[in-house]
């Protein structure tokens, strides 16, 4: 940063909370965090700074991140999805032989990043701690992502976790769930946040920055010009993209597998008929918990979509806002709720100068779930609005 400015950027280490402590002491203007602010931290900052850190003026999603669980390319366990609990048991040593998972009788060799690594901290927070387990003492640790992925590549019995750019010649496992929905790591599944080991990376400011340099830094960080830099740094940027042919084919095939006997057959038939003709954008608009208000990422995504629709490659196609819901309540009630969510996105788009005709707003209630409806996290993922394009 240019010298002579009365300005400080405080960078939080992975999950440490340093940024929030610094913001609370009024010492930092921008805090960076690899997790969302906790309610207790937001309360502290509200008391000390008089600002709501959960407001869109304070909470900014800078980028997305995803971890891949990798095995050697020769591993015979193909087309198998492990849930997070099973993965935790593998990395803790509770499951120590591939035969316990239906593979060959061979020991599982666990590879992991060192304890100072942000990659390890993320894996620990997302996989090990929820299962109340710790990494196996016999795990081989690495300071380098390159060394870890090379080791798995040279070990037919190896397994490790790594950032998405380091998968290389190894095979990334699909992550499954109790209801059978599974995803592998890709730009699209992380951008849409359906992959279980994806997460948001944040910038926090105590309200709208008043200092010119802080404002410029924030605006640039959220701009289209910053997205290639985010990608070069190894994270997932938020450039609006369309799913590729293979991703769409996988999704269409999954719709039959997630069919729900409680839903009207004509609605399911309509969805299956339409799905083969549309291409989804890499944005899922989501909402605040228990609310029809868009969350802070969705508000930023609206601005990104508004810019994208001015691009001939997007704007030259027909597009639709399609709402979805969780499975609590009746199908008809959720059909209306999902439609209202699409209308909410349309309203915010209109404020950005993009008018959405009523015939471009649709709803499919709880059909096409992207997560299990058995817990609040899964329900929140299913309460969404997607952007679909047709030729």
XYZ file of C-alpha atoms in Angstrom:
391
model
C 0.000 0.000 0.000
C 1.202 3.566 -0.632
C 3.083 5.066 2.295
C 1.882 8.006 4.287
C -1.669 6.771 4.663
C -3.248 6.474 8.114
C -4.568 3.045 7.212
C -4.138 -0.524 8.374
C -5.345 -3.839 7.038
C -5.493 -6.563 9.677
C -5.337 -10.096 8.289
C -6.835 -12.832 10.414
C -5.152 -16.199 10.461
C -7.390 -19.145 9.675
C -10.325 -18.973 12.082
C -8.359 -17.064 14.724
C -10.712 -14.138 15.168
C -7.800 -11.667 15.130
C -9.540 -9.472 12.590
C -12.621 -9.132 14.773
C -10.585 -8.311 17.861
C -8.716 -5.652 15.901
C -11.904 -4.211 14.497
C -13.320 -4.072 18.015
C -10.337 -2.041 19.226
C -10.870 0.342 16.272
C -7.324 -0.430 15.146
C -8.194 -1.994 11.788
C -10.299 -0.742 8.923
C -10.626 -4.016 7.037
C -10.497 -7.517 8.526
C -10.065 -10.702 6.520
C -11.514 -13.957 7.794
C -11.775 -17.517 6.520
C -15.077 -17.983 8.372
C -18.239 -16.017 9.046
C -18.359 -13.782 12.090
C -19.801 -15.411 15.205
C -22.866 -13.919 16.948
C -20.761 -13.176 20.038
C -18.234 -11.268 17.919
C -20.976 -9.354 16.140
C -22.479 -8.400 19.517
C -19.087 -7.179 20.744
C -18.563 -5.005 17.687
C -22.107 -3.681 17.910
C -21.422 -2.581 21.476
C -17.981 -1.093 20.840
C -18.385 0.355 17.351
C -22.133 0.811 17.081
C -22.317 -1.053 13.757
C -24.037 -4.215 12.584
C -21.324 -6.493 11.217
C -23.984 -8.714 9.649
C -25.201 -5.860 7.465
C -24.282 -5.807 3.769
C -22.248 -2.640 4.385
C -19.986 -4.568 6.772
C -19.846 -8.178 5.563
C -18.351 -8.838 2.122
C -17.694 -12.235 0.530
C -14.295 -11.883 -1.114
C -13.894 -15.356 -2.614
C -14.770 -19.019 -2.265
C -12.550 -21.912 -1.331
C -12.789 -25.673 -1.547
C -10.807 -28.663 -0.388
C -10.451 -31.919 -2.289
C -9.954 -35.319 -0.662
C -7.634 -37.148 -3.017
C -6.641 -40.764 -3.583
C -4.225 -42.361 -6.018
C -5.609 -42.640 -9.553
C -5.291 -46.448 -9.396
C -7.450 -46.764 -6.276
C -10.143 -49.343 -7.165
C -12.881 -47.565 -5.204
C -14.490 -45.715 -8.091
C -17.928 -44.143 -8.235
C -18.007 -44.213 -4.433
C -19.018 -41.195 -2.342
C -17.888 -41.001 1.283
C -19.730 -38.796 3.751
C -17.833 -36.396 5.985
C -18.116 -38.667 9.025
C -16.470 -41.546 7.152
C -13.724 -39.234 5.916
C -13.109 -38.089 9.500
C -12.851 -41.720 10.604
C -10.301 -42.414 7.873
C -8.103 -39.459 8.779
C -8.380 -40.206 12.499
C -7.243 -43.796 11.971
C -10.524 -45.386 13.094
C -10.824 -46.770 9.567
C -7.311 -47.966 8.807
C -7.684 -50.483 5.965
C -9.199 -50.064 2.518
C -11.039 -53.374 2.947
C -13.243 -51.668 5.574
C -14.531 -49.458 2.757
C -14.998 -52.242 0.222
C -11.544 -51.932 -1.321
C -8.519 -54.187 -1.338
C -6.923 -55.449 1.877
C -4.262 -52.784 2.277
C -3.449 -50.203 4.932
C -4.689 -46.664 4.384
C -1.748 -44.257 4.329
C -2.889 -40.833 5.511
C -1.209 -37.661 4.242
C -1.973 -34.227 5.674
C -0.704 -30.677 5.676
C 1.239 -29.441 8.717
C -0.588 -27.897 11.671
C 0.446 -24.354 10.660
C -1.272 -24.712 7.300
C -4.532 -22.922 6.584
C -5.507 -25.960 4.523
C -5.207 -28.153 7.598
C -7.114 -25.642 9.737
C -9.953 -25.644 7.221
C -10.046 -29.435 7.022
C -9.962 -29.690 10.803
C -12.843 -27.221 11.183
C -15.018 -28.731 8.462
C -14.357 -32.459 8.878
C -12.548 -33.484 12.063
C -14.018 -31.208 14.729
C -17.689 -31.827 13.792
C -16.983 -35.551 14.266
C -15.108 -34.862 17.536
C -12.034 -36.587 16.105
C -8.369 -35.679 15.691
C -5.900 -36.418 12.945
C -4.171 -39.785 13.316
C -0.761 -39.614 14.940
C 0.612 -41.829 12.172
C -0.394 -39.348 9.456
C 2.531 -38.056 7.422
C 2.580 -34.240 7.499
C 3.776 -31.839 4.809
C 4.587 -28.145 4.703
C 4.131 -28.166 0.926
C 0.965 -28.882 -1.025
C 3.088 -30.039 -3.955
C 4.872 -32.608 -1.810
C 1.606 -33.950 -0.413
C -0.059 -34.415 -3.778
C 3.134 -35.987 -5.198
C 3.165 -38.460 -2.291
C -0.421 -39.557 -2.919
C 0.351 -39.809 -6.617
C 3.174 -42.258 -5.806
C 1.230 -44.295 -3.234
C -1.598 -46.604 -4.411
C -2.860 -46.755 -0.806
C -2.566 -43.049 -0.063
C -5.244 -40.491 0.801
C -4.891 -36.801 1.519
C -6.662 -33.457 1.432
C -5.547 -30.516 -0.609
C -6.650 -27.267 -2.233
C -8.450 -27.705 -5.534
C -5.510 -26.570 -7.745
C -3.308 -29.364 -6.358
C -5.399 -32.405 -7.319
C -3.321 -32.864 -10.466
C -2.989 -36.560 -11.455
C -4.796 -37.861 -8.387
C -8.514 -38.561 -8.157
C -10.731 -36.316 -6.062
C -13.412 -38.194 -4.132
C -17.058 -37.323 -4.279
C -18.492 -36.240 -0.945
C -21.798 -37.939 -0.178
C -24.632 -37.493 2.308
C -27.186 -39.541 4.204
C -29.836 -38.953 1.537
C -27.624 -40.008 -1.367
C -26.806 -36.580 -2.820
C -23.097 -36.384 -3.674
C -20.762 -33.869 -5.286
C -17.193 -33.814 -6.475
C -15.099 -30.651 -6.199
C -15.181 -28.334 -9.210
C -15.313 -24.631 -9.868
C -19.051 -24.892 -10.496
C -19.947 -26.929 -7.400
C -17.887 -24.589 -5.226
C -19.239 -21.424 -6.853
C -22.787 -22.654 -6.257
C -21.734 -23.807 -2.757
C -23.272 -27.270 -3.086
C -19.970 -29.108 -2.587
C -19.779 -29.922 1.161
C -16.145 -28.830 1.532
C -16.665 -25.361 0.096
C -16.644 -22.205 2.161
C -16.831 -18.432 1.905
C -13.872 -16.126 2.536
C -14.752 -12.726 3.972
C -13.734 -9.113 4.245
C -15.276 -7.237 7.180
C -15.481 -3.489 7.611
C -17.146 -1.496 10.418
C -19.834 -0.201 8.066
C -19.063 1.579 4.797
C -15.359 2.561 4.845
C -14.825 6.283 5.271
C -11.153 6.372 4.353
C -10.524 6.703 0.651
C -7.873 4.007 0.479
C -10.000 1.540 2.443
C -12.961 2.239 0.177
C -10.837 1.823 -2.952
C -9.380 -1.456 -1.663
C -12.818 -2.847 -0.854
C -14.326 -1.767 -4.157
C -11.451 -3.266 -6.118
C -11.583 -6.527 -4.158
C -15.231 -6.983 -5.119
C -14.782 -5.883 -8.752
C -14.537 -7.977 -11.948
C -10.901 -6.849 -12.281
C -9.991 -8.582 -8.999
C -11.409 -11.977 -9.986
C -8.393 -13.152 -12.056
C -6.109 -12.218 -9.144
C -8.262 -14.277 -6.755
C -8.073 -17.214 -9.147
C -4.298 -16.894 -9.559
C -3.979 -17.013 -5.754
C -5.546 -20.482 -5.785
C -9.053 -19.562 -4.628
C -12.379 -19.733 -6.453
C -13.408 -16.362 -7.823
C -16.983 -15.198 -8.306
C -17.008 -14.578 -12.040
C -20.427 -15.514 -13.429
C -20.051 -18.608 -15.600
C -22.250 -21.274 -17.158
C -22.021 -24.950 -16.253
C -20.258 -27.176 -18.756
C -21.909 -29.969 -20.712
C -20.728 -32.730 -18.357
C -21.903 -30.853 -15.268
C -25.328 -30.330 -16.813
C -25.628 -33.990 -17.825
C -24.766 -35.059 -14.270
C -27.403 -32.712 -12.871
C -30.121 -33.876 -15.275
C -29.376 -37.499 -14.400
C -29.580 -36.715 -10.686
C -33.086 -35.265 -10.992
C -34.595 -38.704 -11.505
C -32.700 -40.021 -8.481
C -34.066 -37.266 -6.221
C -37.680 -37.579 -7.411
C -40.199 -37.217 -4.589
C -43.414 -39.246 -4.543
C -45.115 -36.510 -2.506
C -44.690 -33.968 -5.304
C -47.214 -33.631 -8.164
C -46.142 -35.834 -11.046
C -46.839 -33.145 -13.631
C -44.388 -30.777 -11.878
C -41.681 -33.434 -11.871
C -42.305 -34.208 -15.534
C -42.128 -30.511 -16.370
C -38.836 -30.116 -14.516
C -37.269 -33.131 -16.250
C -38.423 -31.846 -19.630
C -37.040 -28.343 -19.056
C -33.781 -29.415 -17.415
C -32.363 -30.902 -20.589
C -32.847 -27.590 -22.396
C -31.337 -25.141 -19.920
C -27.891 -24.190 -18.693
C -27.471 -22.989 -15.117
C -25.325 -20.046 -14.081
C -22.684 -20.423 -11.377
C -24.720 -18.377 -8.914
C -27.244 -19.612 -6.388
C -29.007 -16.746 -4.642
C -29.530 -17.632 -0.997
C -31.339 -15.996 1.891
C -30.871 -14.976 5.479
C -31.868 -17.655 7.970
C -35.629 -17.698 8.516
C -36.115 -14.796 6.098
C -37.059 -13.989 2.520
C -34.279 -11.371 2.431
C -31.233 -12.113 0.317
C -28.031 -12.759 2.242
C -25.033 -10.495 1.741
C -23.382 -12.668 -0.890
C -26.613 -12.768 -2.887
C -26.818 -8.974 -2.832
C -23.329 -8.815 -4.354
C -24.240 -11.570 -6.813
C -27.174 -9.501 -8.040
C -24.758 -6.768 -9.071
C -22.539 -9.346 -10.789
C -25.507 -10.800 -12.663
C -26.657 -7.336 -13.718
C -23.222 -6.720 -15.248
C -23.100 -10.174 -16.837
C -26.473 -9.754 -18.523
C -25.045 -6.751 -20.353
C -22.460 -9.071 -21.904
C -23.624 -10.308 -25.350
C -22.632 -13.898 -24.476
C -25.239 -13.847 -21.690
C -27.700 -11.167 -22.700
C -28.339 -12.719 -26.086
C -30.061 -15.699 -24.475
C -33.382 -16.117 -22.731
C -32.956 -16.397 -18.985
C -35.170 -17.221 -16.017
C -35.144 -16.925 -12.239
C -36.137 -20.285 -10.736
C -36.933 -20.597 -7.031
C -36.598 -23.660 -4.803
C -37.466 -24.500 -1.196
C -36.808 -27.029 1.542
C -39.311 -29.819 2.203
C -40.881 -28.504 5.418
C -44.595 -27.950 4.868
C -46.795 -28.745 1.888
C -45.637 -28.765 -1.710
C -48.027 -25.941 -2.611
C -46.903 -23.747 0.275
C -43.275 -24.205 -0.686
C -44.120 -23.611 -4.334
C -45.413 -20.182 -3.347
C -42.471 -19.504 -1.027
C -39.970 -20.382 -3.745
C -41.820 -18.165 -6.211
C -41.683 -15.304 -3.706
C -37.925 -15.803 -3.431
C -37.611 -15.479 -7.204
C -39.656 -12.293 -7.022
C -37.339 -10.967 -4.300
C -34.333 -11.475 -6.585
C -36.227 -9.846 -9.458
C -36.944 -6.822 -7.292
C -33.283 -6.339 -6.397
C -32.282 -6.846 -10.041
C -34.755 -4.138 -11.026
C -32.936 -1.751 -8.686
C -29.821 -2.519 -10.754
C -31.629 -1.622 -13.971
C -32.505 -5.186 -15.030
C -36.226 -5.728 -15.452
C -37.488 -9.298 -15.053
C -40.848 -9.991 -16.744
C -43.262 -12.194 -14.814
C -42.990 -14.924 -17.451
C -39.300 -15.277 -16.551
C -40.017 -16.120 -12.913
C -40.641 -19.746 -11.986
C -40.740 -22.086 -9.002
C -40.330 -25.809 -8.399
C -40.950 -25.995 -4.646
C -38.741 -28.652 -3.033
C -37.882 -30.501 -6.265
C -34.201 -30.770 -7.312
C -32.697 -30.564 -3.801
C -28.984 -29.790 -3.652
C -28.633 -31.084 -0.078
C -30.459 -33.261 2.427
C -33.440 -31.673 4.149
C -32.602 -33.466 7.395
C -30.734 -30.552 9.004
C -30.792 -26.764 8.980
C -27.651 -26.443 6.898
C -29.120 -28.607 4.149
C -32.453 -26.795 4.270
C -30.685 -23.443 3.934
C -28.866 -24.674 0.821
C -32.156 -25.802 -0.714
C -33.809 -22.416 -0.131
C -32.347 -20.757 -3.209
C -32.957 -19.082 -6.554
C -31.070 -20.220 -9.628
C -30.471 -18.407 -12.910
C -31.196 -20.537 -15.980
C -30.354 -19.756 -19.608
C -31.945 -21.171 -22.759
C -30.778 -20.695 -26.362
